[in-house]
Short mmCIF file of C-alpha atoms in Angstrom, two decimals:
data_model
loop_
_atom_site.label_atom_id
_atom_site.label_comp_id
_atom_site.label_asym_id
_atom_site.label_seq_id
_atom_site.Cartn_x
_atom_site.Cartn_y
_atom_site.Cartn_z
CA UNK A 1 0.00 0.00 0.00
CA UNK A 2 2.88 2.21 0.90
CA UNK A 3 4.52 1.83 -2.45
CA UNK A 4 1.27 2.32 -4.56
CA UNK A 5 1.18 5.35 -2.53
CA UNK A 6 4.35 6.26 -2.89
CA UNK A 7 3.82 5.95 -6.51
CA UNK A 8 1.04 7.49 -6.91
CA UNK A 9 2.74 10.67 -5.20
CA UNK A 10 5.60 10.39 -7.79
CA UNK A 11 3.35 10.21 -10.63
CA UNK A 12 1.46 13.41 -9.05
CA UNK A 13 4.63 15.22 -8.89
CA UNK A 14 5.50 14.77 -11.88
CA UNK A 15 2.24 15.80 -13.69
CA UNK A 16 2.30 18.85 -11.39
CA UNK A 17 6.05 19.72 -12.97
CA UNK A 18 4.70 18.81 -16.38
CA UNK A 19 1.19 21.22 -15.84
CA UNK A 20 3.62 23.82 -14.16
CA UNK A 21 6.02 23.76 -17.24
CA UNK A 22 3.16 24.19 -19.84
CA UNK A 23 1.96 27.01 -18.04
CA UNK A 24 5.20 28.72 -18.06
CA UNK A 25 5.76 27.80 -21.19
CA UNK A 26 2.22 29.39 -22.09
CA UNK A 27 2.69 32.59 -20.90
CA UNK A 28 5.93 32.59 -23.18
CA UNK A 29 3.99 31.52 -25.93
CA UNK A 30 1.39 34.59 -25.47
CA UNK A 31 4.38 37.24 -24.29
CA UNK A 32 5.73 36.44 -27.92
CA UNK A 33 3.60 38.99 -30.21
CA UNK A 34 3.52 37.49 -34.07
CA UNK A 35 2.26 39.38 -36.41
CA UNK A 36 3.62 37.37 -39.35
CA UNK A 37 2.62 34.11 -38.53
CA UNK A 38 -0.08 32.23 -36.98
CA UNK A 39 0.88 29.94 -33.77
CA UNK A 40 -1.29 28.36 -32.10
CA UNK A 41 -1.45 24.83 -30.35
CA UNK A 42 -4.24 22.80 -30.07
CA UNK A 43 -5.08 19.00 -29.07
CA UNK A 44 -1.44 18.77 -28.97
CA UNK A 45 -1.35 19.99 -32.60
CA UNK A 46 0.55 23.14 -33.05
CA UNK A 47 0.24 24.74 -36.33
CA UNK A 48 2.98 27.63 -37.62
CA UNK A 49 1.19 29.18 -40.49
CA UNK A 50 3.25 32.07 -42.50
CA UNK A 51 0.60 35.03 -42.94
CA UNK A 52 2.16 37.34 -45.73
CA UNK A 53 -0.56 36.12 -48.16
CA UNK A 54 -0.46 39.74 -50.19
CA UNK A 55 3.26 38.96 -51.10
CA UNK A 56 3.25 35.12 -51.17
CA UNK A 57 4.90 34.59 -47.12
CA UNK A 58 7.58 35.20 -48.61
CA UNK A 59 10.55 36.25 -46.13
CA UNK A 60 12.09 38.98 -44.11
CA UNK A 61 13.59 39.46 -41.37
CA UNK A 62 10.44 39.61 -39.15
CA UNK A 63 8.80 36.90 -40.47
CA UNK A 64 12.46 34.43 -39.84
CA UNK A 65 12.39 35.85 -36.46
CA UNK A 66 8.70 34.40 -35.84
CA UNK A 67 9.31 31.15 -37.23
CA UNK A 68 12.55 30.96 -35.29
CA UNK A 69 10.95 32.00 -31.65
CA UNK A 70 7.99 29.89 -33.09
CA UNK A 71 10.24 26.71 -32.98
CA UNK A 72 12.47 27.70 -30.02
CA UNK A 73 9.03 27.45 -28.10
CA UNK A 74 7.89 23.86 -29.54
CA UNK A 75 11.56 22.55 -28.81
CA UNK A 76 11.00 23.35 -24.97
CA UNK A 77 7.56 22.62 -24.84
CA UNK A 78 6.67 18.90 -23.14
CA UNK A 79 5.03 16.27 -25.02
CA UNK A 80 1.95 16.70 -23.15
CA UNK A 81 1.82 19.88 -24.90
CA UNK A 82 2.94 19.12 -28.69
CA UNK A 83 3.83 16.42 -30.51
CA UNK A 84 3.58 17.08 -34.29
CA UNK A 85 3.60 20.84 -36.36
CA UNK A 86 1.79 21.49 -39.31
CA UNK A 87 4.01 24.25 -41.58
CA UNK A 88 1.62 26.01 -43.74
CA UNK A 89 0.91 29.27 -45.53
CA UNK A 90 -1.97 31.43 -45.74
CA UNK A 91 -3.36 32.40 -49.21
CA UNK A 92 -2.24 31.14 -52.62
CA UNK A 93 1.13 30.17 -51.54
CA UNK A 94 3.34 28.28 -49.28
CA UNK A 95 6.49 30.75 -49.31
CA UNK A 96 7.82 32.21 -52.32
CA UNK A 97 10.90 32.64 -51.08
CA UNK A 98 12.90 36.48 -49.97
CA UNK A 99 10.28 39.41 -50.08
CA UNK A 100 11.52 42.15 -52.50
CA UNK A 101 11.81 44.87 -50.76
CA UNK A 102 14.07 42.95 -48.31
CA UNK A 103 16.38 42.08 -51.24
CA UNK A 104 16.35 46.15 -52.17
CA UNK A 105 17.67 46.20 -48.92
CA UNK A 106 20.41 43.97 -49.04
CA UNK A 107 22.01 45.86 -52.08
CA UNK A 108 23.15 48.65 -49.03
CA UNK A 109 24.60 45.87 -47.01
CA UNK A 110 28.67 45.40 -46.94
CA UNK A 111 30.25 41.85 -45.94
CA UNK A 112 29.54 41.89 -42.27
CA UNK A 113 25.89 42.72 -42.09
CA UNK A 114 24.86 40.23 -44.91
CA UNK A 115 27.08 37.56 -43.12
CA UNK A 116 24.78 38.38 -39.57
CA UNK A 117 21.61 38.16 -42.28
CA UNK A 118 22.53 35.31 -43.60
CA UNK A 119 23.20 33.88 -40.42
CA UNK A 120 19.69 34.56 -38.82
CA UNK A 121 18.43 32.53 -42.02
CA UNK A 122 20.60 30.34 -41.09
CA UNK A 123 19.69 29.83 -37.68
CA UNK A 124 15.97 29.52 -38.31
CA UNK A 125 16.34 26.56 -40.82
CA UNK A 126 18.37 24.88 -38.14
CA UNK A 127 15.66 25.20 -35.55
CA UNK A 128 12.95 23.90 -37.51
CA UNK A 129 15.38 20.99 -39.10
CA UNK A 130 16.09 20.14 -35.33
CA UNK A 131 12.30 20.26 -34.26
CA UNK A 132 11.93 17.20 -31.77
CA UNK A 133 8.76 16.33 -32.61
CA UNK A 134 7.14 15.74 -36.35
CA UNK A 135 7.02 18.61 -38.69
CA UNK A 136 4.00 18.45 -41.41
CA UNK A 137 4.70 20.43 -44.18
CA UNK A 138 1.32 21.45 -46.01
CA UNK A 139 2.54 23.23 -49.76
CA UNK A 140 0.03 24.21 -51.79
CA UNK A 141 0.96 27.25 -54.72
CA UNK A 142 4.51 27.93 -54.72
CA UNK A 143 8.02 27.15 -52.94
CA UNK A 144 10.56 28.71 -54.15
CA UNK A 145 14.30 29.48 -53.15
CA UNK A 146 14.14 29.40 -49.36
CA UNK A 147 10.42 28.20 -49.64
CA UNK A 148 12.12 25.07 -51.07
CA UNK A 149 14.63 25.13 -47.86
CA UNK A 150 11.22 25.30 -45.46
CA UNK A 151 10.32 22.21 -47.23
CA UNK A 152 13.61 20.61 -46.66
CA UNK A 153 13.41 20.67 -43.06
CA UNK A 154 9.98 18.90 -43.07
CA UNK A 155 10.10 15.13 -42.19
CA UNK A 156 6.75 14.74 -43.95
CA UNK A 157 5.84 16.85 -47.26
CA UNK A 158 2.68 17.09 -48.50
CA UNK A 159 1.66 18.90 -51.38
CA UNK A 160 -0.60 20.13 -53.84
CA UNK A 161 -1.20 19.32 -57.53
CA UNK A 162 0.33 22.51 -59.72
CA UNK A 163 2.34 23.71 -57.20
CA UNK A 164 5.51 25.24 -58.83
CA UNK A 165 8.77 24.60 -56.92
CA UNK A 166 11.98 26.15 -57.96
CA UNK A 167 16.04 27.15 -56.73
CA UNK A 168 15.89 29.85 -58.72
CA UNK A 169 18.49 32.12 -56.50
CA UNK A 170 20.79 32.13 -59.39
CA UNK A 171 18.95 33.89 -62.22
CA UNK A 172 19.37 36.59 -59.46
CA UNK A 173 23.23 36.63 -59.16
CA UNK A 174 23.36 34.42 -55.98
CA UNK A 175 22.84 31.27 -54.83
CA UNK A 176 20.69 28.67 -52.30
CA UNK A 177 23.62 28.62 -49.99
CA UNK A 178 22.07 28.94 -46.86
CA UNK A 179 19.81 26.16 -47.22
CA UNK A 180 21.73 23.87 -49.21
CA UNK A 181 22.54 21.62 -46.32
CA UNK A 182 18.70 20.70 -46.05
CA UNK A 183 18.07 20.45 -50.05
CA UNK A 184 21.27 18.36 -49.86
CA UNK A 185 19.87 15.59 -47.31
CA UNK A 186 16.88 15.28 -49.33
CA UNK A 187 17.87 15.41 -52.87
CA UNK A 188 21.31 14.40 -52.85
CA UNK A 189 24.12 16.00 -54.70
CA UNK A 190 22.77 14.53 -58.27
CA UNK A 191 19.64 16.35 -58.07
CA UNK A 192 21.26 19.61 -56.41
CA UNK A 193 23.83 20.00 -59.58
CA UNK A 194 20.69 19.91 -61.91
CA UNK A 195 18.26 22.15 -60.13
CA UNK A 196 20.99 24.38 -57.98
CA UNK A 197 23.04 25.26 -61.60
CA UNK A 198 19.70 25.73 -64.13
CA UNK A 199 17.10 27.65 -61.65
CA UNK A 200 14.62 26.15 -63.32
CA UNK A 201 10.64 25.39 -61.99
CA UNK A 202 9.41 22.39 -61.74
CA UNK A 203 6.20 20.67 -60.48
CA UNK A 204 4.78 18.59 -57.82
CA UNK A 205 5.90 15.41 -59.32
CA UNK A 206 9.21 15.67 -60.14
CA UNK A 207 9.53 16.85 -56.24
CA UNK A 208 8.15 13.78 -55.28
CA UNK A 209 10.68 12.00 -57.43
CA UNK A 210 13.84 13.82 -55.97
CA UNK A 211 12.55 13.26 -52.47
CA UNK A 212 11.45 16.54 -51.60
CA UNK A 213 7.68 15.55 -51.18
CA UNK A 214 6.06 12.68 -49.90
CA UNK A 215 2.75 12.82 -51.33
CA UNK A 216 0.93 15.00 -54.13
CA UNK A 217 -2.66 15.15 -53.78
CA UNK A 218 -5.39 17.79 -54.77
CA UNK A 219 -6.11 21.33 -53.41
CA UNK A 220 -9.15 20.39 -51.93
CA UNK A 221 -7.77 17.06 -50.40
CA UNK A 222 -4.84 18.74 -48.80
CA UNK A 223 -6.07 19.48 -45.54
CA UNK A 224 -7.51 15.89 -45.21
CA UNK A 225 -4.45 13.91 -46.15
CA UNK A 226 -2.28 16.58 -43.48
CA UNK A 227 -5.30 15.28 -40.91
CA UNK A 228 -4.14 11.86 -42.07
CA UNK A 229 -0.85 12.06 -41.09
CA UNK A 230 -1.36 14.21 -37.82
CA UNK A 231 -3.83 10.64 -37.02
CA UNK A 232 -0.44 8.45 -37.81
CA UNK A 233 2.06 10.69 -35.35
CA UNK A 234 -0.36 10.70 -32.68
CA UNK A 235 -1.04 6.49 -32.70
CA UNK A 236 3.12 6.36 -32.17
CA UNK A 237 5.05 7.08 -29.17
CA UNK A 238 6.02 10.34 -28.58
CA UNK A 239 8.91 10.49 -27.17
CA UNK A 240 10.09 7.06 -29.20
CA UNK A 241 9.04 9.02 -32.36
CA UNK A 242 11.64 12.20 -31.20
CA UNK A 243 14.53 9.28 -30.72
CA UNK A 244 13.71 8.27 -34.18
CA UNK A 245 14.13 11.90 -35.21
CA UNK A 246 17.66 12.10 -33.48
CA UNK A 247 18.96 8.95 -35.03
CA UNK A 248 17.80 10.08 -38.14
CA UNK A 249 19.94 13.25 -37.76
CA UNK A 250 22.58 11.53 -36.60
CA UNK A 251 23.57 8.13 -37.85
CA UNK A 252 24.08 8.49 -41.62
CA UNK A 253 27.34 11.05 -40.45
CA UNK A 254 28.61 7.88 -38.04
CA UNK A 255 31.38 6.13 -38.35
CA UNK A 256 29.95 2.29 -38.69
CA UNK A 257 31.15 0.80 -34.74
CA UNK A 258 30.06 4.28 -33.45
CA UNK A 259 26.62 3.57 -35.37
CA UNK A 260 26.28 0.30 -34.22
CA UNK A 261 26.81 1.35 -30.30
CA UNK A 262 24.42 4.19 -30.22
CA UNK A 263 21.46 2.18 -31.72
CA UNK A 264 22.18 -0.67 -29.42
CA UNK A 265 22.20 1.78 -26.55
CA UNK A 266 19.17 3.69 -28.13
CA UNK A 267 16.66 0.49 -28.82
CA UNK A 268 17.78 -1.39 -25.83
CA UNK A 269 17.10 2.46 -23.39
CA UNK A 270 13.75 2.13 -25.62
CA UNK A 271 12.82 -1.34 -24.64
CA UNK A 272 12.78 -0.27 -21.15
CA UNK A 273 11.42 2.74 -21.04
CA UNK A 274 7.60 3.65 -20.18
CA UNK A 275 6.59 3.59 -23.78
CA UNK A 276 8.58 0.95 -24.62
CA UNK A 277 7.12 -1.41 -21.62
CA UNK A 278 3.41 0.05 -22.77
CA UNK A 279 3.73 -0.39 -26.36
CA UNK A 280 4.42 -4.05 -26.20
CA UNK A 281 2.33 -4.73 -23.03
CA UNK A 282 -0.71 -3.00 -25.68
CA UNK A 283 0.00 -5.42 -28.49
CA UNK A 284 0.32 -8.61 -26.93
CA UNK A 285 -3.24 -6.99 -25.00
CA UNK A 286 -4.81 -6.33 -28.53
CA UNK A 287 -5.45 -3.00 -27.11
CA UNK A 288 -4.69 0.75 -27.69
CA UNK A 289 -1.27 1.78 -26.09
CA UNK A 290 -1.66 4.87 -23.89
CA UNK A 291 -0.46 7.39 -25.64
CA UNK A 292 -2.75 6.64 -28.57
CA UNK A 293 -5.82 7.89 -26.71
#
């Protein structure tokens, strides 16, 4: 009796830490003012939609510094909070890459100040690439330069029929450096020499076909088959799922031993954890794991 009480005290404890840090983590959320993007988090759903609709979301400065705070947040918030992000844009676009007038901009800058720019580009892709929990990304109209880097750093791509993708940067005299990294992992270097050196557009299937979509399906069904996939990330184990996510970062760089030890030490710390006891205790039940609701 003593140690179900005892236990049951632990497990109060710790669901008073977890409530406590959501709240916290709340307030954060609403002391952030966007006024580029649309945040919100619901049924453990949160949703990061870029709202520059008159000029196609595509970016500047303030709008990198929303989705950057954006994903800061859903990197510290608990599982009990979030576990998959939908990437979206309002209007007829996904992101259509650097806004103009930003770009007029730049032509004042000298080495330094484009390097710091640059670098808060930079930055931004690297917090959503690192995201520990699923990101959705929901294309629909056009991705183009760093639209197609947004896309990059999406584990799951879905997109619309006639959407026009395209690395266009150097018709304009540069170049997609600062995502390159991302458009590398998915496309590969084969790809990248083709698209990176030509600029030129190219459609929903052929981005399916160099791996930077998962799934084309129409306009009207877009919203659906995103609901689809938000239904498959929340039937898996959360915190299993953001494991997944770090070997997937990390083992294609390893050397093969070092490989071999971390996902020894990753499935066997898996086996034994809460969700790993759980999920096999559910099948061999032929019921629902926890987690799955």
């Amino acid at each position: 009796i003593l140690a179900a009480s005892g236990s049951r005290t632990s497990a109060n404890k710790k669901h008073n830490v977890i409530l406590f840090a959501d709240i916290i983590g709340f307030m954060l959320l609403m002391s952030v003012q966007y006024n580029l993007l649309k945040f919100n988090i619901e049924n453990k759903i949160a949703r990061v939609t870029l709202n520059r609709p008159e000029v196609h979301n595509a970016f500047n400065p303030a709008l990198i510094e929303e989705i950057h705070s954006a994903f800061e947040y859903i990197a510290t918030a608990s599982r009990e909070e979030v576990r998959v992000v939908v990437l979206a844009g309002e209007g007829k676009s996904f992101c259509a890459g650097a806004d103009v007038n930003w770009m007029r901009e730049t032509l004042e800058y000298d080495q330094a100040k484009n390097v710091a720019d640059a670098l808060r580009m930079a930055h931004m892709f690297d917090t959503v690439n690192r995201c520990p929990v699923p990101v959705i990304g929901r294309i629909h109209g056009a991705a183009l330069g760093g639209g197609v880097g947004l896309a990059a750093v999406c584990d799951v791509v879905i997109v619309a029929e006639g959407t026009v993708w395209g690395l266009s940067e150097v018709k304009l005299g540069i170049a997609p450096a600062v995502i390159s990294p991302y458009v590398f992992a998915k496309i590969g270097r084969g790809y990248a020499r083709a698209l990176f050196l030509t600029g030129e557009r190219f459609g929903s299937e052929r981005a399916v076909q160099i791996g930077l979509a998962h799934k084309i399906v129409k306009l009207e069904e877009l919203d659906d088959a995103v609901n689809a996939t938000i239904k498959e990330v929340l039937s898996s184990a959360p915190h299993a799922i953001t494991r997944a996510k770090d070997l997937i970062a990390r083992v294609p760089d390893m050397e093969h031993d070092e490989a071999m030890q971390l996902t020894a030490e990753t499935i066997a710390t898996l086996r034994v954890s809460p969700e790993g006891q759980e999920g096999l205790k559910a099948f061999l039940e032929k019921r629902k794991p926890g987690w799955a609701g």
